[in-house]
Tab-separated table of C-alpha atoms in Angstrom:
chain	number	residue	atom	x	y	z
A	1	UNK	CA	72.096	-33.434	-68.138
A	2	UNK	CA	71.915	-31.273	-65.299
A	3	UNK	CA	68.704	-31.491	-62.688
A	4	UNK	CA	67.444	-31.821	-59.139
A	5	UNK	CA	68.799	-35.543	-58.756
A	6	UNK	CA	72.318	-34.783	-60.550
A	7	UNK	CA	72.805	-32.749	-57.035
A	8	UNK	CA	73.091	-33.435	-53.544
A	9	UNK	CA	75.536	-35.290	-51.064
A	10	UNK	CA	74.785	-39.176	-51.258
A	11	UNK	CA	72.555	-41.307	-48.535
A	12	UNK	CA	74.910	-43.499	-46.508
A	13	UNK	CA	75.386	-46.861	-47.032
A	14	UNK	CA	73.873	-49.479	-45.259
A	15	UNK	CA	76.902	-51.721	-45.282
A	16	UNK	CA	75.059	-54.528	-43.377
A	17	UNK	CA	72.449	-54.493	-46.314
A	18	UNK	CA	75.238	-55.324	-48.588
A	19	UNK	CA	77.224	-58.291	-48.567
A	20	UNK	CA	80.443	-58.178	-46.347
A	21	UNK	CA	83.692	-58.094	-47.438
A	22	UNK	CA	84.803	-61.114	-45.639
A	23	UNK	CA	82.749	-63.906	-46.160
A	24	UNK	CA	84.184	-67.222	-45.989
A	25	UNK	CA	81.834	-69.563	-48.469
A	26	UNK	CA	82.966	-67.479	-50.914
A	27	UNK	CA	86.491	-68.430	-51.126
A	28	UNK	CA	88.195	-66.083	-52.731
A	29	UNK	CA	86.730	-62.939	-50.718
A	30	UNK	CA	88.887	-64.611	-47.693
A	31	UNK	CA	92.341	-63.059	-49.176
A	32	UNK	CA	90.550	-60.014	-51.010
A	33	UNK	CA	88.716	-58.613	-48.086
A	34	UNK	CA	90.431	-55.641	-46.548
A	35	UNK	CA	91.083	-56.427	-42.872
A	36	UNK	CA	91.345	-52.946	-41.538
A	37	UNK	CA	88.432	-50.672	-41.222
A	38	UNK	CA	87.120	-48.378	-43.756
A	39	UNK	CA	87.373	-44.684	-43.380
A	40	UNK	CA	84.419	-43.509	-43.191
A	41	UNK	CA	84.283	-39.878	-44.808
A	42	UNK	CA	80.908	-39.052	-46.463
A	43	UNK	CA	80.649	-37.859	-50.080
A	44	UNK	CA	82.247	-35.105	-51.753
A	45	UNK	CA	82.308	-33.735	-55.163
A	46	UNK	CA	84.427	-36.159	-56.459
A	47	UNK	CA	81.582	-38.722	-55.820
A	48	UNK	CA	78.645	-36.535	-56.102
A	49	UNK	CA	79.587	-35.868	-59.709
A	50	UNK	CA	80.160	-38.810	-62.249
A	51	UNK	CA	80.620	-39.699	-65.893
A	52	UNK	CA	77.884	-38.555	-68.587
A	53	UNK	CA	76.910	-41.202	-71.443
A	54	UNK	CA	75.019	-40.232	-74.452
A	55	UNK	CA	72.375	-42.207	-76.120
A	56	UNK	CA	74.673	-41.651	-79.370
A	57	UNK	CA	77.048	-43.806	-78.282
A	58	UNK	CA	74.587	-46.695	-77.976
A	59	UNK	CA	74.194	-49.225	-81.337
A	60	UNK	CA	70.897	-49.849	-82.658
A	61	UNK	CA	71.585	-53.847	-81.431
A	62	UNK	CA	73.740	-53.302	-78.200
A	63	UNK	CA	70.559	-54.168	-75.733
A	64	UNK	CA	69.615	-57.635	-78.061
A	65	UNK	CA	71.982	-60.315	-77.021
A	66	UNK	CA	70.526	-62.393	-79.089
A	67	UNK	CA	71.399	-60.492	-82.579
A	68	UNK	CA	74.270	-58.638	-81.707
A	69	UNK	CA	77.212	-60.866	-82.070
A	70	UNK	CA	76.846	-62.345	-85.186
A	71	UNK	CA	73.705	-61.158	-86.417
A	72	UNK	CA	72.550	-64.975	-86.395
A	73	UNK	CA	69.905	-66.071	-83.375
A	74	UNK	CA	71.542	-67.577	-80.184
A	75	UNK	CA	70.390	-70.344	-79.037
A	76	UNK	CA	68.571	-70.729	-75.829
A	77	UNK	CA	65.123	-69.758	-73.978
A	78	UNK	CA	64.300	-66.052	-75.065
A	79	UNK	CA	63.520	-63.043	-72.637
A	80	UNK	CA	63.507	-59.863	-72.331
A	81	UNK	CA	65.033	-58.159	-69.137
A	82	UNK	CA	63.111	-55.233	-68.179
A	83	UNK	CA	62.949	-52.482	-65.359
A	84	UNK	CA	63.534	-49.463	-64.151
A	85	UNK	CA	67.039	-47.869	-62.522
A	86	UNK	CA	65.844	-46.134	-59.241
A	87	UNK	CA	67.254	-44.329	-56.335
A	88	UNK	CA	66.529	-44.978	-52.859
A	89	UNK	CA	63.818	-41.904	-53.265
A	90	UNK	CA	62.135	-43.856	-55.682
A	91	UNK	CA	62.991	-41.682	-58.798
A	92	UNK	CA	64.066	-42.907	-62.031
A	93	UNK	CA	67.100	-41.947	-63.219
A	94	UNK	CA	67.259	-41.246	-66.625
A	95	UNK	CA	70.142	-40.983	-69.211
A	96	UNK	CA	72.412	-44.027	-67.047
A	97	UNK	CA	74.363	-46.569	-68.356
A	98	UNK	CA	73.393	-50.299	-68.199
A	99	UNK	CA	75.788	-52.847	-69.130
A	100	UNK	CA	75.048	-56.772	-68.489
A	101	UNK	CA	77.012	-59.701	-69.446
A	102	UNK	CA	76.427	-63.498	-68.989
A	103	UNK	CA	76.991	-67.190	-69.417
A	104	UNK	CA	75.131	-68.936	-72.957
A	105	UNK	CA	71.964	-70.986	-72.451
A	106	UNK	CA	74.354	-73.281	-71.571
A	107	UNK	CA	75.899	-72.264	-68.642
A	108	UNK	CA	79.413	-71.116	-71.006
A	109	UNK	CA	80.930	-67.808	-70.744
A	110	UNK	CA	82.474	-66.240	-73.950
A	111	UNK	CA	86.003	-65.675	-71.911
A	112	UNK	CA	89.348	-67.925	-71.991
A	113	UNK	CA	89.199	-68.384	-68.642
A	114	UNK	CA	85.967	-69.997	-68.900
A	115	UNK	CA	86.767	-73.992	-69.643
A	116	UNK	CA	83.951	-75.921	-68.735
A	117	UNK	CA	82.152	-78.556	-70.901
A	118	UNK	CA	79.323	-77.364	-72.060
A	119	UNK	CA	79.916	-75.379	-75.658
A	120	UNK	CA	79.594	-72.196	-76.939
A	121	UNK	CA	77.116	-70.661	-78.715
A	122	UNK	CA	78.679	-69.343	-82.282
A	123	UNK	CA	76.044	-66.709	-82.107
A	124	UNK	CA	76.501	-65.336	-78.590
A	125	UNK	CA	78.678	-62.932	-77.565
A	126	UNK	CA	76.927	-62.334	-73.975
A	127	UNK	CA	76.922	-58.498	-73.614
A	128	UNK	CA	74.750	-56.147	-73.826
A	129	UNK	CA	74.211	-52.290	-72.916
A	130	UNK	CA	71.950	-49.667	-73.179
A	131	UNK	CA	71.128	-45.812	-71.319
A	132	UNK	CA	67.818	-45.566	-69.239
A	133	UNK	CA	64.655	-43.556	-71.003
A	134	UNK	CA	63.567	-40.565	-69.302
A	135	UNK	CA	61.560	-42.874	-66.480
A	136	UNK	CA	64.895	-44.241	-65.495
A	137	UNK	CA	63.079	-47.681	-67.708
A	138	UNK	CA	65.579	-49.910	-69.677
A	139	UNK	CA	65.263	-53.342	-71.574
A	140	UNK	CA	67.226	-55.933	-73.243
A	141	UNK	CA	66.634	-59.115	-75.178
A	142	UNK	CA	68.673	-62.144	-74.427
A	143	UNK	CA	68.585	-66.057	-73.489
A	144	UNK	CA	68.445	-67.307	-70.300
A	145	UNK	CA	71.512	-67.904	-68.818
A	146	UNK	CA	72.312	-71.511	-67.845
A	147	UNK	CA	73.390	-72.469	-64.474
A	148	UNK	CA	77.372	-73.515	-64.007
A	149	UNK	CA	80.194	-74.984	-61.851
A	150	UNK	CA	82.484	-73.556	-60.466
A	151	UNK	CA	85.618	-74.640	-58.284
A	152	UNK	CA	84.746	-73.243	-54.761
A	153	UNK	CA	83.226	-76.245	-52.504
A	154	UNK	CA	83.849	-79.211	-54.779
A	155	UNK	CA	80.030	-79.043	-56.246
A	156	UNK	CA	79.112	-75.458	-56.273
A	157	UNK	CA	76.638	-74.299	-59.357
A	158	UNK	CA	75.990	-70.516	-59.901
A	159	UNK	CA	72.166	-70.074	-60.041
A	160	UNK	CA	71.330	-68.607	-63.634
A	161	UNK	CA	72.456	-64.932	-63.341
A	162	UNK	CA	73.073	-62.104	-65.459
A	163	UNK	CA	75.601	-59.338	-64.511
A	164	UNK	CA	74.295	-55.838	-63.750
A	165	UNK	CA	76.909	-52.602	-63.728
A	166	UNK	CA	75.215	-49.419	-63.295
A	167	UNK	CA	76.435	-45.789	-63.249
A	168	UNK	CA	74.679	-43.462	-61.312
A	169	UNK	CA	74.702	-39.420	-61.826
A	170	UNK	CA	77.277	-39.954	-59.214
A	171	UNK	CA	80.639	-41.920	-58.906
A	172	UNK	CA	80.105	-42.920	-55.437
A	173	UNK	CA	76.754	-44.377	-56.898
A	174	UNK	CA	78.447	-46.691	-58.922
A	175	UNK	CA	77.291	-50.523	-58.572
A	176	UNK	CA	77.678	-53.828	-59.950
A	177	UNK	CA	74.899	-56.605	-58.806
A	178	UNK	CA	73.739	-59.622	-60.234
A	179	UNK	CA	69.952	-60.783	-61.092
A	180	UNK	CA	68.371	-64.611	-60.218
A	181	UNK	CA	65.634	-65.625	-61.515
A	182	UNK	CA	62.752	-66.237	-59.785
A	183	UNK	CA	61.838	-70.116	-58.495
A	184	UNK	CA	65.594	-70.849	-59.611
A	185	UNK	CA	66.603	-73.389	-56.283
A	186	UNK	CA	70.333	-72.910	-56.413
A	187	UNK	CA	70.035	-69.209	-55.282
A	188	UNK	CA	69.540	-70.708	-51.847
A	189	UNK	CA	72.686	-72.796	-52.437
A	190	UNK	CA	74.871	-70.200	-53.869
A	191	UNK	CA	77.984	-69.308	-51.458
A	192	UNK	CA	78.314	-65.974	-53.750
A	193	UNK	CA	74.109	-65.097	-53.050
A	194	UNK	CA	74.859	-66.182	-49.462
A	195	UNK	CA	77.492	-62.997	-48.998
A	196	UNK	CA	74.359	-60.982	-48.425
A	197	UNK	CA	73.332	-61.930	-45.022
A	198	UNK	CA	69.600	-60.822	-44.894
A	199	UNK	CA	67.292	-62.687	-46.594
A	200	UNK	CA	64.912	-59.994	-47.770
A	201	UNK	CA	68.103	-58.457	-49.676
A	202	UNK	CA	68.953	-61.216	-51.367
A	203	UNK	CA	65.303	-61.386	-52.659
A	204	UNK	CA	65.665	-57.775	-54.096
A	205	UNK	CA	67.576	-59.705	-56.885
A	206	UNK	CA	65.296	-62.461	-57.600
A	207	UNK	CA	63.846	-61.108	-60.688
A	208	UNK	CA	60.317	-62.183	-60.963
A	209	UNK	CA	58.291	-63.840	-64.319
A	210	UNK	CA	56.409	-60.656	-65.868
A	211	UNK	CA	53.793	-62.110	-68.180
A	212	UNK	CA	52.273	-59.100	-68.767
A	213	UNK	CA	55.582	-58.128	-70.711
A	214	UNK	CA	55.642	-61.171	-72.272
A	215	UNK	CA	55.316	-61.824	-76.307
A	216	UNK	CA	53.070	-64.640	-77.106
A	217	UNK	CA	54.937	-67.231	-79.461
A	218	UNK	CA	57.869	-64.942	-78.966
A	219	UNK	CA	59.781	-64.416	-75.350
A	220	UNK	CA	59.064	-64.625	-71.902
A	221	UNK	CA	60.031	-61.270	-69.248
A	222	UNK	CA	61.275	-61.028	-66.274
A	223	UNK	CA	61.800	-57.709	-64.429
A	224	UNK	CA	64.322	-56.549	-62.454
A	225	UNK	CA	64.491	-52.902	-60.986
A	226	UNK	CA	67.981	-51.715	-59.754
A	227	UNK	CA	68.263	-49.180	-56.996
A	228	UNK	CA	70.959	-46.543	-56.273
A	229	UNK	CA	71.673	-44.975	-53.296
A	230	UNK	CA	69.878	-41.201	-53.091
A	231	UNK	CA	70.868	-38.052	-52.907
A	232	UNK	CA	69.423	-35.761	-50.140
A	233	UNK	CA	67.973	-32.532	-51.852
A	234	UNK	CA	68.039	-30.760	-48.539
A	235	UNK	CA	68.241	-26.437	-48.996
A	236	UNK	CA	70.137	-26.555	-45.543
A	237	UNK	CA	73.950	-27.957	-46.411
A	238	UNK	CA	76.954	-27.422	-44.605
A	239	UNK	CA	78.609	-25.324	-47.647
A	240	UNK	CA	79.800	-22.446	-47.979
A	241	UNK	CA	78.183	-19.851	-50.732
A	242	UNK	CA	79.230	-20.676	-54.183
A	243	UNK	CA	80.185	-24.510	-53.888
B	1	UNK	CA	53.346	-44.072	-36.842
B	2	UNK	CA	53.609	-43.252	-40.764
B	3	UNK	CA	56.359	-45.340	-42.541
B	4	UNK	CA	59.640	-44.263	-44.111
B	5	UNK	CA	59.195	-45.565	-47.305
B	6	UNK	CA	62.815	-44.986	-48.968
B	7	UNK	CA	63.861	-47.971	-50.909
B	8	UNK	CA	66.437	-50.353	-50.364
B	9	UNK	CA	69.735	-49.960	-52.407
B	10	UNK	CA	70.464	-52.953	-54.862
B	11	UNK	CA	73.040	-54.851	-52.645
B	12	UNK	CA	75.789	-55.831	-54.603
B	13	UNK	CA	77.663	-59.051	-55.834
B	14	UNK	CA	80.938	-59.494	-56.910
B	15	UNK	CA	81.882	-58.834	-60.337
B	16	UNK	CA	82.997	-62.146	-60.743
B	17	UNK	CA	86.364	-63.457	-62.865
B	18	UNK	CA	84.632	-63.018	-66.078
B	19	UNK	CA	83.918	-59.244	-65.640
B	20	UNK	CA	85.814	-58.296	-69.130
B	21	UNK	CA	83.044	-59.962	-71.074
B	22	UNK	CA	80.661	-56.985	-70.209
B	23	UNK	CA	82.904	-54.104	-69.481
B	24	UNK	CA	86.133	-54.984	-71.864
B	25	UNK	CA	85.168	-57.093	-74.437
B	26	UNK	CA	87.478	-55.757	-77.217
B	27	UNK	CA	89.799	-56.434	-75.171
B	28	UNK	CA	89.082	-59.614	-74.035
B	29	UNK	CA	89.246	-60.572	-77.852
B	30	UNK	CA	85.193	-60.510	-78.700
B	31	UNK	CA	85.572	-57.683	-81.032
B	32	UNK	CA	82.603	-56.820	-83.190
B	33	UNK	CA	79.795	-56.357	-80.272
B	34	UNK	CA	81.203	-52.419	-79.513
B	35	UNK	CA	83.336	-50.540	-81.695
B	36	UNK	CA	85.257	-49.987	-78.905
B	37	UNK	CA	85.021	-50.673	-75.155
B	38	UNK	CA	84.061	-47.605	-73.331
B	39	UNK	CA	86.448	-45.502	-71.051
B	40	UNK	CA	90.020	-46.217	-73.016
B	41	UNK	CA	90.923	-42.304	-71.973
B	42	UNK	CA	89.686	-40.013	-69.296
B	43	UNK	CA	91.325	-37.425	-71.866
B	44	UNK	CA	91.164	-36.509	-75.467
B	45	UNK	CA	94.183	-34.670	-77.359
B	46	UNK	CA	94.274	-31.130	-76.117
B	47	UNK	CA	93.395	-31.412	-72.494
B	48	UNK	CA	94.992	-28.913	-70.567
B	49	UNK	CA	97.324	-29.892	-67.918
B	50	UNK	CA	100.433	-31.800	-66.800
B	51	UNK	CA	100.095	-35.611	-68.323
B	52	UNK	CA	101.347	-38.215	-66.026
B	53	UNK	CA	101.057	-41.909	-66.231
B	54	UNK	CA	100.138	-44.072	-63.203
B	55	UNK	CA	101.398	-47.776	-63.172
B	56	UNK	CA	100.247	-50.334	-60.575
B	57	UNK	CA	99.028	-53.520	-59.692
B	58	UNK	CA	96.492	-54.866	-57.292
B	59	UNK	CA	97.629	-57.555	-54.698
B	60	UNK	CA	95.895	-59.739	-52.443
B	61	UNK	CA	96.587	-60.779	-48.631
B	62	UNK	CA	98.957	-63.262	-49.669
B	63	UNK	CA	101.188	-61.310	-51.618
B	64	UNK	CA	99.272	-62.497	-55.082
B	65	UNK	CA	99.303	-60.273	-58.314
B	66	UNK	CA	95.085	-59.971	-59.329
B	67	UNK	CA	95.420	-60.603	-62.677
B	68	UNK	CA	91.717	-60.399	-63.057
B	69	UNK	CA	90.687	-57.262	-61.098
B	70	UNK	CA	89.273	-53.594	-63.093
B	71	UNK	CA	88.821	-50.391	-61.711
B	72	UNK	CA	87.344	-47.340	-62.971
B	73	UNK	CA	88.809	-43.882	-62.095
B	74	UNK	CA	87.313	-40.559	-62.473
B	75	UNK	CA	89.196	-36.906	-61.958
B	76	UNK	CA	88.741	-33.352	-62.499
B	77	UNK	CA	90.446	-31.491	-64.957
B	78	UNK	CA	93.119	-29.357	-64.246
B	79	UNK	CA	91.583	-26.495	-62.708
B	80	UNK	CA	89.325	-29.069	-60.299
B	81	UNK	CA	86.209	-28.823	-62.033
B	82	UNK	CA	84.178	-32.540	-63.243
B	83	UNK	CA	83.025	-32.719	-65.942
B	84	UNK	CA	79.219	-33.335	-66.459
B	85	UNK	CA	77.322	-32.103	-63.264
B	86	UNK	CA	79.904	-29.929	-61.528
B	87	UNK	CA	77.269	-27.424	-59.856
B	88	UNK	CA	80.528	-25.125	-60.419
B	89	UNK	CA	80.286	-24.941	-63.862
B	90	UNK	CA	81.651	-26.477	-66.996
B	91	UNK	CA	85.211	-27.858	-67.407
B	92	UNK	CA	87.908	-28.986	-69.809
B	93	UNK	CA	85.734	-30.261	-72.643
B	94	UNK	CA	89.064	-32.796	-73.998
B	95	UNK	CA	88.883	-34.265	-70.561
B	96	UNK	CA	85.609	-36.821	-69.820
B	97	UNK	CA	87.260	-37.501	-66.004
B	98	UNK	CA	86.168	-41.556	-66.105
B	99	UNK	CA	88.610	-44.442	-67.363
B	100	UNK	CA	88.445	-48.018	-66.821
B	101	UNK	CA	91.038	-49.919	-66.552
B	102	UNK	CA	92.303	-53.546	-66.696
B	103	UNK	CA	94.783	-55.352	-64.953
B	104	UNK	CA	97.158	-57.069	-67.432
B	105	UNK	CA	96.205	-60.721	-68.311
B	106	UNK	CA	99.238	-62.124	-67.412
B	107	UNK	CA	101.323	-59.627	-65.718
B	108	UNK	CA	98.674	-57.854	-63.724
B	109	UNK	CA	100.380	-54.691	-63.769
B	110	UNK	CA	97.578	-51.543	-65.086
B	111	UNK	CA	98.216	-48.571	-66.419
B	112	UNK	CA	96.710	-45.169	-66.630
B	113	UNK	CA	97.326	-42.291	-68.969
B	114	UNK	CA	95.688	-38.583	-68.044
B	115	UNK	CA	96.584	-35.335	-66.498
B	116	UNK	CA	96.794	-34.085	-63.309
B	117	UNK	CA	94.134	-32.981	-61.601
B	118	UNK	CA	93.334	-29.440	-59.781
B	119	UNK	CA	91.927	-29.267	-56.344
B	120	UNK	CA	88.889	-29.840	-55.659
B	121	UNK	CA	86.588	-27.958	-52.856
B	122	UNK	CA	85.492	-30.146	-49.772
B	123	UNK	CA	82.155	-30.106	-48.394
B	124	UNK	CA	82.663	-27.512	-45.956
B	125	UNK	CA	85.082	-25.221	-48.219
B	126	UNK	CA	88.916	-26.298	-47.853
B	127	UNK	CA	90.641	-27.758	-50.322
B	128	UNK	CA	91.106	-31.159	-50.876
B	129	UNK	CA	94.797	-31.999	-52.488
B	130	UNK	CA	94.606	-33.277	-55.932
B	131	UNK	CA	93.515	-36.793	-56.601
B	132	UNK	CA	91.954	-39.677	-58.323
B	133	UNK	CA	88.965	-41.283	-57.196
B	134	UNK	CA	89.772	-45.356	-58.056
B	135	UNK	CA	86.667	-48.073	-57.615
B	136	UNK	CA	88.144	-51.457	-57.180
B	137	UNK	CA	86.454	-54.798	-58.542
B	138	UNK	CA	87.341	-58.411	-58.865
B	139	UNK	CA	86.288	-61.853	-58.376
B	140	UNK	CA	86.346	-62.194	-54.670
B	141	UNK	CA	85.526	-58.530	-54.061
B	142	UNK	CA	81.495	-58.174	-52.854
B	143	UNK	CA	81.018	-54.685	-52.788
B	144	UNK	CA	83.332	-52.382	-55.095
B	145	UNK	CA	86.181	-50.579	-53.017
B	146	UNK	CA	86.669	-46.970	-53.056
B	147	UNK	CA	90.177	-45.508	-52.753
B	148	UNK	CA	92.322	-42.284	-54.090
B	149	UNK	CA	95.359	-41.827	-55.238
B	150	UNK	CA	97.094	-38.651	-54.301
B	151	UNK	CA	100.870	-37.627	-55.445
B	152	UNK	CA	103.958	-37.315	-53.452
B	153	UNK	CA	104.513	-33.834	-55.511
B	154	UNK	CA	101.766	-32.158	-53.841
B	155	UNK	CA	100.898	-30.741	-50.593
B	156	UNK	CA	98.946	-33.144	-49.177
B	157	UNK	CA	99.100	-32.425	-45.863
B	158	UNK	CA	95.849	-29.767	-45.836
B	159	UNK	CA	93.853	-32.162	-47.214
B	160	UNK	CA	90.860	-32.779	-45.474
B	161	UNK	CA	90.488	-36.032	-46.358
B	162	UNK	CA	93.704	-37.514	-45.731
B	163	UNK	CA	93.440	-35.591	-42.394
B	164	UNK	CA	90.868	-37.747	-41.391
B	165	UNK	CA	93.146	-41.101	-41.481
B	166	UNK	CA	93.696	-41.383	-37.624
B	167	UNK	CA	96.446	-44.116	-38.267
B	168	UNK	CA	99.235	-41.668	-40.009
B	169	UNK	CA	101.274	-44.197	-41.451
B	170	UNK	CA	98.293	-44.905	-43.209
B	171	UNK	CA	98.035	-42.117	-45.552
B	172	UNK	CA	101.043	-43.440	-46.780
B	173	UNK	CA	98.999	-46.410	-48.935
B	174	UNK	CA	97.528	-43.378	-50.810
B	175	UNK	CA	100.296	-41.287	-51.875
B	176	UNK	CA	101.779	-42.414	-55.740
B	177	UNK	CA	105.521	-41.905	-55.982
B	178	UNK	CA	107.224	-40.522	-58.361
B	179	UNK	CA	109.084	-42.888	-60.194
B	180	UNK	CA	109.977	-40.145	-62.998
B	181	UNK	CA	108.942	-37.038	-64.536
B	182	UNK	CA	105.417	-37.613	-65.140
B	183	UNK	CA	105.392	-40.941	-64.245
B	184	UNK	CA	104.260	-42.637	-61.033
B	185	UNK	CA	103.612	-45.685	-59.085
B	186	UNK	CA	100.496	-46.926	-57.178
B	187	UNK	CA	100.378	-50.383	-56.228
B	188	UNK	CA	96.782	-51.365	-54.148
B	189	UNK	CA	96.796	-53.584	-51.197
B	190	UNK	CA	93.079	-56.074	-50.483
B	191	UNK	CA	94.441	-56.709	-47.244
B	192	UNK	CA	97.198	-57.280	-45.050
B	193	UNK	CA	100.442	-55.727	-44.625
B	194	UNK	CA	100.630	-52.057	-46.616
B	195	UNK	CA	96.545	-52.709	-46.723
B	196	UNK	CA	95.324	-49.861	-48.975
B	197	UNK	CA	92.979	-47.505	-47.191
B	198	UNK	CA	89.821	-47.488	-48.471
B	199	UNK	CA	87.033	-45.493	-47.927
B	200	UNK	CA	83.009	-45.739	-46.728
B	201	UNK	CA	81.789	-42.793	-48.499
């Protein structure tokens, strides 16, 4: 789909807004983090432009966690995830990928790396996807996730979380983030939520309780809106006629 | 004085070891959810152009094989035009440009199958030499890492990218070599030694 916000070279970064790549709770970012400087070099086409998704290629139960690996109901406390995908201008983007994945009610992820005690839900997968409506909205229904340990400090527990990757209209846009939930108090604890070193960032992924979205004697909501970096939509670029 | 009221980017979090669940989960081995996971091919049969293979691996600053690390690439087709919103036009409709890719469970060693790509303009009008924009996550990683890979059968030494790399020896962690016809090698460095150059873009 080509419009005004598929265009445009992308807004900077603001790398001290994001977690750093060396940050030392988080154990394993101490041998992954590159040492040496980035270059910096701006966008170009090759990350202005990005991959297209069509609302074809979605299944009629890939955004319900709760149906879609078995067709049987998971167990756990029901919600649905709702928001809207944004760009720094505040413009929905429409017609972008969503794809989520997470732990059972239990704390368990479906992966055979994943050995802790608690057990696994027969009817939960733990992924879902779906492509933003026209308002850059998109929903899913799930279970909470449960909180879990994990070998970092010897008594680390991820807060609840679910997974976020999002595409962009651009490939530079691309991000993957991660959503708390709101009141939960191992987000303060977390040495992976601690990588982001402001305060008022991390809360931009506490997802707050939305009653208003709410089904009574159904599911609770919480809503999360993720935001992309902009594009500028300036007339006066530095290119030459034609490109 | 009025306020600038952009928003905030989402800051990011590591993918986390468990990544495949969302992104791969056919194969993972949790078939059933998606027919198939999405970006097996940034080509279908037909696409015009040379096809090469690109093997690698991703390593960390002590010399360790990521066995759980994916990265998503995205190209233009052979004549340098992207698919999708190229403001240039439309290109190669048997190549869709994006892939993702998996490092090996065990061996950590990933593979991917296209074409080469044209060249592609640069902001202000030269040519950049053909590449292959990678995005690196893993456990461990924060914020995804952006890199290229260019080929040591091209003229890369226009490029205006690569020109920007003050440390020459550098450019070197960007260049795939030819390991036969059509084949190459591209092995990514986190850190240390060889560190991969990666970009803020």
């Amino acid at each position: 789909m080509k419009n005004d916000i598929d265009r445009g070279p992308l807004f900077f970064r603001d790398r001290d807004w994001h977690p750093a790549a060396y940050t030392p709770g988080y154990k394993t970012s101490m041998t992954r983090a590159p040492f040496r400087p980035l270059v910096a070099l701006g966008s170009t086409l090759s990350e202005e432009t990005g991959p297209a998704f069509g609302h074809t290629m979605i299944g009629a139960l890939d955004n319900n966690l709760i149906l879609n690996f078995t067709g049987q109901p998971a167990i756990g406390e029901r919600i649905i995830m709702h928001g809207r995908v944004l760009d720094e201008n505040g413009r929905g983007i429409p017609n972008v990928l969503v794809e989520i994945w997470q732990a059972n009610a239990g704390g368990r992820y479906r992966h055979k790396k994943d050995n802790y005690a608690a057990p696994l839900d027969p009817n939960f997968g733990g992924c879902g996807r779906t492509i933003s409506g026209p308002d850059g909205s998109y929903e899913f229904l799930t279970v909470r996730p449960g909180a879990y340990p994990w070998p970092n400090h010897v008594n680390n527990w991820r807060p609840m979380h679910i997974h976020i990757s999002v595409f962009g209209s651009g490939f530079g846009q691309r991000l993957i983030t991660q959503m708390y939930f709101e009141g939960d108090p191992l987000i303060a604890k977390c040495p992976i939520v601690k990588t982001i070193g402001q305060e008022k960032a991390i809360q931009a992924l506490v997802a707050p309780l939305d009653m208003n979205r709410a089904i009574p004697m159904d599911c609770l909501a919480y809503k999360f809106d993720i935001v992309l970096r902009g594009r500028r939509q300036s007339f006066f670029e530095n290119r030459k006629e034609g490109l | 004085m009025q306020k600038l009221d952009y928003l905030k980017e989402s800051p990011s979090q590591t993918a986390g070891p468990y990544v495949h669940i969302g992104l791969t989960p056919n194969k993972l081995g949790i078939p059933g959810i998606y027919p198939t996971d999405l970006g097996e091919s940034p080509i279908r049969e037909g696409a015009k152009g040379e096809q090469i293979t690109i093997v690698g691996t991703v390593q960390d600053g002590a010399g360790m094989i990521l066995r759980d690390a994916l990265i998503e690439s995205w190209q233009a087709d052979a004549e340098g035009i992207y698919p999708g919103n190229d403001p240039r036009g439309a290109a190669d409709p048997n190549v869709t440009g994006w892939a993702r890719i998996i490092a090996d469970f065990d061996s950590g060693e990933w593979t991917l199958s296209t074409i080469k790509p044209g060249r592609v303009p640069f902001p202000d009008g030269r040519m950049m030499a053909p590449h292959i924009a990678l995005w690196v996550v893993a456990r461990g990683v924060n914020l995804g890492l952006q890199t290229r890979i260019y080929f040591e059968d091209e003229d890369n030494e226009s490029c205006p990218v690569l020109q920007r790399i003050e440390h020459r020896p550098r450019v070197n962690t960007l260049i795939a070599k030819k390991t036969a016809d059509g084949t190459y090698r591209f092995d990514i460095v986190l850190q240390g030694e060889n560190e991969t150059v990666f970009f803020d873009i």
